[in-house]
PDB file of C-alpha atoms in Angstrom:
ATOM      1  CA  UNK A   1      -0.164   0.168   0.063  1.00  0.00           C
ATOM      2  CA  UNK A   2       1.490   3.220  -0.834  1.00  0.00           C
ATOM      3  CA  UNK A   3      -0.999   5.847   0.198  1.00  0.00           C
ATOM      4  CA  UNK A   4       0.270   8.180   3.025  1.00  0.00           C
ATOM      5  CA  UNK A   5      -1.375   9.038   6.057  1.00  0.00           C
ATOM      6  CA  UNK A   6      -4.939   7.490   5.075  1.00  0.00           C
ATOM      7  CA  UNK A   7      -7.974   8.757   6.689  1.00  0.00           C
ATOM      8  CA  UNK A   8     -11.270   6.835   7.054  1.00  0.00           C
ATOM      9  CA  UNK A   9     -14.556   8.529   7.567  1.00  0.00           C
ATOM     10  CA  UNK A  10     -18.106   6.849   8.069  1.00  0.00           C
ATOM     11  CA  UNK A  11     -21.010   8.672   6.803  1.00  0.00           C
ATOM     12  CA  UNK A  12     -24.477   7.899   7.369  1.00  0.00           C
ATOM     13  CA  UNK A  13     -27.061   7.141   4.223  1.00  0.00           C
ATOM     14  CA  UNK A  14     -28.217  10.756   4.200  1.00  0.00           C
ATOM     15  CA  UNK A  15     -24.227  12.068   4.263  1.00  0.00           C
ATOM     16  CA  UNK A  16     -23.851  13.072   7.703  1.00  0.00           C
ATOM     17  CA  UNK A  17     -20.396  12.282   9.358  1.00  0.00           C
ATOM     18  CA  UNK A  18     -20.899   9.616  11.954  1.00  0.00           C
ATOM     19  CA  UNK A  19     -17.319   8.835  12.825  1.00  0.00           C
ATOM     20  CA  UNK A  20     -13.577   9.395  12.037  1.00  0.00           C
ATOM     21  CA  UNK A  21     -10.629   6.942  12.004  1.00  0.00           C
ATOM     22  CA  UNK A  22      -7.681   7.176  14.150  1.00  0.00           C
ATOM     23  CA  UNK A  23      -4.117   6.399  13.766  1.00  0.00           C
ATOM     24  CA  UNK A  24      -3.686   2.769  14.398  1.00  0.00           C
ATOM     25  CA  UNK A  25      -0.359   1.165  13.617  1.00  0.00           C
ATOM     26  CA  UNK A  26       2.309   3.878  12.317  1.00  0.00           C
ATOM     27  CA  UNK A  27       0.252   6.116   9.931  1.00  0.00           C
ATOM     28  CA  UNK A  28      -2.363   3.191   9.205  1.00  0.00           C
ATOM     29  CA  UNK A  29      -5.961   4.207  10.105  1.00  0.00           C
ATOM     30  CA  UNK A  30      -8.606   2.194  12.175  1.00  0.00           C
ATOM     31  CA  UNK A  31     -12.279   3.086  12.831  1.00  0.00           C
ATOM     32  CA  UNK A  32     -14.631   1.175  14.997  1.00  0.00           C
ATOM     33  CA  UNK A  33     -18.202   2.249  15.236  1.00  0.00           C
ATOM     34  CA  UNK A  34     -21.181   0.381  16.488  1.00  0.00           C
ATOM     35  CA  UNK A  35     -24.370   0.941  14.138  1.00  0.00           C
ATOM     36  CA  UNK A  36     -27.497   1.943  16.236  1.00  0.00           C
ATOM     37  CA  UNK A  37     -29.553   0.562  13.519  1.00  0.00           C
ATOM     38  CA  UNK A  38     -29.140  -1.519  10.182  1.00  0.00           C
ATOM     39  CA  UNK A  39     -29.162  -0.194   7.133  1.00  0.00           C
ATOM     40  CA  UNK A  40     -26.763   1.531   4.487  1.00  0.00           C
ATOM     41  CA  UNK A  41     -23.672   3.335   5.840  1.00  0.00           C
ATOM     42  CA  UNK A  42     -20.933   4.790   3.580  1.00  0.00           C
ATOM     43  CA  UNK A  43     -17.144   4.613   4.236  1.00  0.00           C
ATOM     44  CA  UNK A  44     -14.690   7.103   2.764  1.00  0.00           C
ATOM     45  CA  UNK A  45     -10.970   6.766   2.415  1.00  0.00           C
ATOM     46  CA  UNK A  46      -8.608   9.049   1.387  1.00  0.00           C
ATOM     47  CA  UNK A  47      -5.404  10.780   2.457  1.00  0.00           C
ATOM     48  CA  UNK A  48      -5.350  12.972   5.254  1.00  0.00           C
ATOM     49  CA  UNK A  49      -5.749  16.528   3.973  1.00  0.00           C
ATOM     50  CA  UNK A  50      -5.740  15.044   0.549  1.00  0.00           C
ATOM     51  CA  UNK A  51      -1.911  15.272   0.755  1.00  0.00           C
ATOM     52  CA  UNK A  52      -1.328  12.254  -1.343  1.00  0.00           C
ATOM     53  CA  UNK A  53      -2.336   9.750  -3.588  1.00  0.00           C
ATOM     54  CA  UNK A  54      -1.671   5.778  -3.855  1.00  0.00           C
ATOM     55  CA  UNK A  55      -3.056   2.296  -3.111  1.00  0.00           C
ATOM     56  CA  UNK A  56      -4.454   1.025   0.023  1.00  0.00           C
ATOM     57  CA  UNK A  57      -6.380  -1.980   1.515  1.00  0.00           C
ATOM     58  CA  UNK A  58      -9.720  -1.874   3.571  1.00  0.00           C
ATOM     59  CA  UNK A  59     -10.955  -4.949   5.768  1.00  0.00           C
ATOM     60  CA  UNK A  60     -13.485  -5.101   7.806  1.00  0.00           C
ATOM     61  CA  UNK A  61     -14.658  -7.325  10.723  1.00  0.00           C
ATOM     62  CA  UNK A  62     -17.667  -7.451  13.413  1.00  0.00           C
ATOM     63  CA  UNK A  63     -16.517  -7.513  17.147  1.00  0.00           C
ATOM     64  CA  UNK A  64     -17.009 -10.916  18.743  1.00  0.00           C
ATOM     65  CA  UNK A  65     -18.510 -11.124  22.315  1.00  0.00           C
ATOM     66  CA  UNK A  66     -15.506 -11.835  24.609  1.00  0.00           C
ATOM     67  CA  UNK A  67     -17.433 -13.018  27.717  1.00  0.00           C
ATOM     68  CA  UNK A  68     -21.075 -14.600  28.372  1.00  0.00           C
ATOM     69  CA  UNK A  69     -23.715 -12.631  29.716  1.00  0.00           C
ATOM     70  CA  UNK A  70     -25.362 -14.800  32.211  1.00  0.00           C
ATOM     71  CA  UNK A  71     -24.691 -16.825  34.870  1.00  0.00           C
ATOM     72  CA  UNK A  72     -24.343 -19.964  33.000  1.00  0.00           C
ATOM     73  CA  UNK A  73     -21.914 -18.669  30.531  1.00  0.00           C
ATOM     74  CA  UNK A  74     -19.794 -16.775  32.633  1.00  0.00           C
ATOM     75  CA  UNK A  75     -15.758 -17.464  32.637  1.00  0.00           C
ATOM     76  CA  UNK A  76     -14.348 -18.435  35.953  1.00  0.00           C
ATOM     77  CA  UNK A  77     -11.693 -16.271  37.257  1.00  0.00           C
ATOM     78  CA  UNK A  78      -9.244 -16.476  40.255  1.00  0.00           C
ATOM     79  CA  UNK A  79      -9.122 -14.080  43.149  1.00  0.00           C
ATOM     80  CA  UNK A  80      -6.263 -11.493  42.485  1.00  0.00           C
ATOM     81  CA  UNK A  81      -6.343 -11.982  38.648  1.00  0.00           C
ATOM     82  CA  UNK A  82      -6.285  -8.917  36.067  1.00  0.00           C
ATOM     83  CA  UNK A  83      -8.843  -9.571  33.415  1.00  0.00           C
ATOM     84  CA  UNK A  84      -9.563  -7.344  30.487  1.00  0.00           C
ATOM     85  CA  UNK A  85     -12.488  -7.354  28.146  1.00  0.00           C
ATOM     86  CA  UNK A  86     -14.735  -5.387  25.816  1.00  0.00           C
ATOM     87  CA  UNK A  87     -18.417  -3.946  25.710  1.00  0.00           C
ATOM     88  CA  UNK A  88     -18.871  -4.729  22.377  1.00  0.00           C
ATOM     89  CA  UNK A  89     -22.432  -4.051  21.653  1.00  0.00           C
ATOM     90  CA  UNK A  90     -25.300  -1.759  23.198  1.00  0.00           C
ATOM     91  CA  UNK A  91     -26.320  -3.705  26.200  1.00  0.00           C
ATOM     92  CA  UNK A  92     -23.566  -6.117  26.410  1.00  0.00           C
ATOM     93  CA  UNK A  93     -22.561  -7.258  29.894  1.00  0.00           C
ATOM     94  CA  UNK A  94     -19.643  -9.593  30.772  1.00  0.00           C
ATOM     95  CA  UNK A  95     -20.065 -11.840  33.475  1.00  0.00           C
ATOM     96  CA  UNK A  96     -17.136 -13.446  35.468  1.00  0.00           C
ATOM     97  CA  UNK A  97     -17.248 -16.188  38.248  1.00  0.00           C
ATOM     98  CA  UNK A  98     -15.346 -16.309  41.415  1.00  0.00           C
ATOM     99  CA  UNK A  99     -14.791 -18.104  44.338  1.00  0.00           C
ATOM    100  CA  UNK A 100     -15.249 -16.052  47.444  1.00  0.00           C
ATOM    101  CA  UNK A 101     -14.643 -16.526  51.290  1.00  0.00           C
ATOM    102  CA  UNK A 102     -16.944 -15.723  53.839  1.00  0.00           C
ATOM    103  CA  UNK A 103     -16.261 -12.895  55.756  1.00  0.00           C
ATOM    104  CA  UNK A 104     -13.380 -11.723  53.974  1.00  0.00           C
ATOM    105  CA  UNK A 105     -13.365  -8.152  52.191  1.00  0.00           C
ATOM    106  CA  UNK A 106     -12.077  -7.746  48.691  1.00  0.00           C
ATOM    107  CA  UNK A 107     -11.309  -4.397  46.551  1.00  0.00           C
ATOM    108  CA  UNK A 108     -12.634  -4.663  43.200  1.00  0.00           C
ATOM    109  CA  UNK A 109     -11.857  -2.509  40.645  1.00  0.00           C
ATOM    110  CA  UNK A 110     -13.632  -2.139  37.223  1.00  0.00           C
ATOM    111  CA  UNK A 111     -11.828   0.853  35.044  1.00  0.00           C
ATOM    112  CA  UNK A 112     -11.701   2.020  31.501  1.00  0.00           C
ATOM    113  CA  UNK A 113      -8.666  -0.182  29.921  1.00  0.00           C
ATOM    114  CA  UNK A 114      -6.688   2.636  27.978  1.00  0.00           C
ATOM    115  CA  UNK A 115      -4.514  -0.311  26.753  1.00  0.00           C
ATOM    116  CA  UNK A 116      -6.773  -2.358  24.609  1.00  0.00           C
ATOM    117  CA  UNK A 117      -6.011  -2.816  21.092  1.00  0.00           C
ATOM    118  CA  UNK A 118      -9.651  -3.657  19.903  1.00  0.00           C
ATOM    119  CA  UNK A 119     -11.815  -0.528  21.445  1.00  0.00           C
ATOM    120  CA  UNK A 120     -11.285   2.917  22.934  1.00  0.00           C
ATOM    121  CA  UNK A 121     -11.733   2.914  26.761  1.00  0.00           C
ATOM    122  CA  UNK A 122     -15.073   2.115  28.144  1.00  0.00           C
ATOM    123  CA  UNK A 123     -16.115   5.577  29.316  1.00  0.00           C
ATOM    124  CA  UNK A 124     -18.286   4.633  32.267  1.00  0.00           C
ATOM    125  CA  UNK A 125     -17.621   1.159  33.779  1.00  0.00           C
ATOM    126  CA  UNK A 126     -20.228  -0.028  36.327  1.00  0.00           C
ATOM    127  CA  UNK A 127     -19.691  -3.021  38.389  1.00  0.00           C
ATOM    128  CA  UNK A 128     -22.535  -5.362  39.536  1.00  0.00           C
ATOM    129  CA  UNK A 129     -21.608  -8.232  42.124  1.00  0.00           C
ATOM    130  CA  UNK A 130     -24.267 -11.193  42.178  1.00  0.00           C
ATOM    131  CA  UNK A 131     -24.446 -14.223  44.328  1.00  0.00           C
ATOM    132  CA  UNK A 132     -24.375 -17.862  43.332  1.00  0.00           C
ATOM    133  CA  UNK A 133     -28.054 -17.559  42.311  1.00  0.00           C
ATOM    134  CA  UNK A 134     -27.252 -14.641  40.180  1.00  0.00           C
ATOM    135  CA  UNK A 135     -29.190 -11.953  42.248  1.00  0.00           C
ATOM    136  CA  UNK A 136     -27.611  -8.437  42.982  1.00  0.00           C
ATOM    137  CA  UNK A 137     -25.873  -8.051  46.036  1.00  0.00           C
ATOM    138  CA  UNK A 138     -23.868  -5.076  45.437  1.00  0.00           C
ATOM    139  CA  UNK A 139     -23.594  -2.297  42.539  1.00  0.00           C
ATOM    140  CA  UNK A 140     -20.312   0.203  42.168  1.00  0.00           C
ATOM    141  CA  UNK A 141     -20.422   3.299  39.897  1.00  0.00           C
ATOM    142  CA  UNK A 142     -17.911   6.399  39.970  1.00  0.00           C
ATOM    143  CA  UNK A 143     -15.446   5.939  42.536  1.00  0.00           C
ATOM    144  CA  UNK A 144     -14.388   9.225  43.934  1.00  0.00           C
ATOM    145  CA  UNK A 145     -14.230  12.163  41.245  1.00  0.00           C
ATOM    146  CA  UNK A 146     -13.531   9.192  38.282  1.00  0.00           C
ATOM    147  CA  UNK A 147     -16.178   7.418  36.521  1.00  0.00           C
ATOM    148  CA  UNK A 148     -14.665   4.037  37.113  1.00  0.00           C
ATOM    149  CA  UNK A 149     -15.921   1.850  39.579  1.00  0.00           C
ATOM    150  CA  UNK A 150     -14.684   0.337  42.821  1.00  0.00           C
ATOM    151  CA  UNK A 151     -16.071  -1.857  45.207  1.00  0.00           C
ATOM    152  CA  UNK A 152     -15.067  -2.988  48.993  1.00  0.00           C
ATOM    153  CA  UNK A 153     -17.238  -6.148  49.124  1.00  0.00           C
ATOM    154  CA  UNK A 154     -17.414  -8.553  52.035  1.00  0.00           C
ATOM    155  CA  UNK A 155     -18.584 -12.032  51.139  1.00  0.00           C
ATOM    156  CA  UNK A 156     -21.693 -13.283  53.464  1.00  0.00           C
ATOM    157  CA  UNK A 157     -20.906 -16.555  52.650  1.00  0.00           C
ATOM    158  CA  UNK A 158     -18.090 -19.068  51.022  1.00  0.00           C
ATOM    159  CA  UNK A 159     -18.614 -19.954  47.324  1.00  0.00           C
ATOM    160  CA  UNK A 160     -19.469 -18.869  44.216  1.00  0.00           C
ATOM    161  CA  UNK A 161     -19.724 -15.113  43.082  1.00  0.00           C
ATOM    162  CA  UNK A 162     -20.540 -13.391  39.718  1.00  0.00           C
ATOM    163  CA  UNK A 163     -18.878  -9.914  38.863  1.00  0.00           C
ATOM    164  CA  UNK A 164     -20.748  -8.576  35.888  1.00  0.00           C
ATOM    165  CA  UNK A 165     -19.016  -5.680  34.027  1.00  0.00           C
ATOM    166  CA  UNK A 166     -20.875  -3.316  31.928  1.00  0.00           C
ATOM    167  CA  UNK A 167     -21.427   0.281  30.802  1.00  0.00           C
ATOM    168  CA  UNK A 168     -23.472   2.694  32.958  1.00  0.00           C
ATOM    169  CA  UNK A 169     -24.592   3.750  29.884  1.00  0.00           C
ATOM    170  CA  UNK A 170     -27.072   1.895  27.422  1.00  0.00           C
ATOM    171  CA  UNK A 171     -25.205   2.913  24.286  1.00  0.00           C
ATOM    172  CA  UNK A 172     -21.871   2.833  25.003  1.00  0.00           C
ATOM    173  CA  UNK A 173     -18.820   0.464  23.867  1.00  0.00           C
ATOM    174  CA  UNK A 174     -15.304   0.140  24.906  1.00  0.00           C
ATOM    175  CA  UNK A 175     -12.546  -1.998  26.855  1.00  0.00           C
ATOM    176  CA  UNK A 176     -12.368  -2.302  30.642  1.00  0.00           C
ATOM    177  CA  UNK A 177      -9.959  -3.798  33.122  1.00  0.00           C
ATOM    178  CA  UNK A 178     -11.211  -5.768  36.139  1.00  0.00           C
ATOM    179  CA  UNK A 179      -8.624  -6.128  39.267  1.00  0.00           C
TER     180      UNK A 179
END
């Protein structure tokens, strides 16, 4: 490919600009967009500022859901592990299963993941803790002056708990980290 400093832009069927790509690797461009509706969208590609001409390659894919969104499809994690994931589409939630000990207090942080190569950071992570039956026992959102979530959770019984990572906003997608 010989096109210098490529720039991707996505437009609606009416010609409204919806999203502009970001430099991804070197000067290559990458655009990640979640369509709110099915229909026609138009991708424009050119050199930034029309400063050059050349050849290019465009590839596309859809994001796969990385973790299940119910207790029966939850990924098993260990206490103390750091886990990275993505909220990939509207109303996506990621469930993780962990074993906790009664009377023990755990600090659980769900933060925007600024190191993801898949998506931009999740803007407002929300943490939900559920018991073995899937019932909500704690929620955390916006710790201190940040939009990240933190919970100091004391397990009431020894056994399985579920940690649900999601966005506080219905239409937000992005990468998260759980510690």
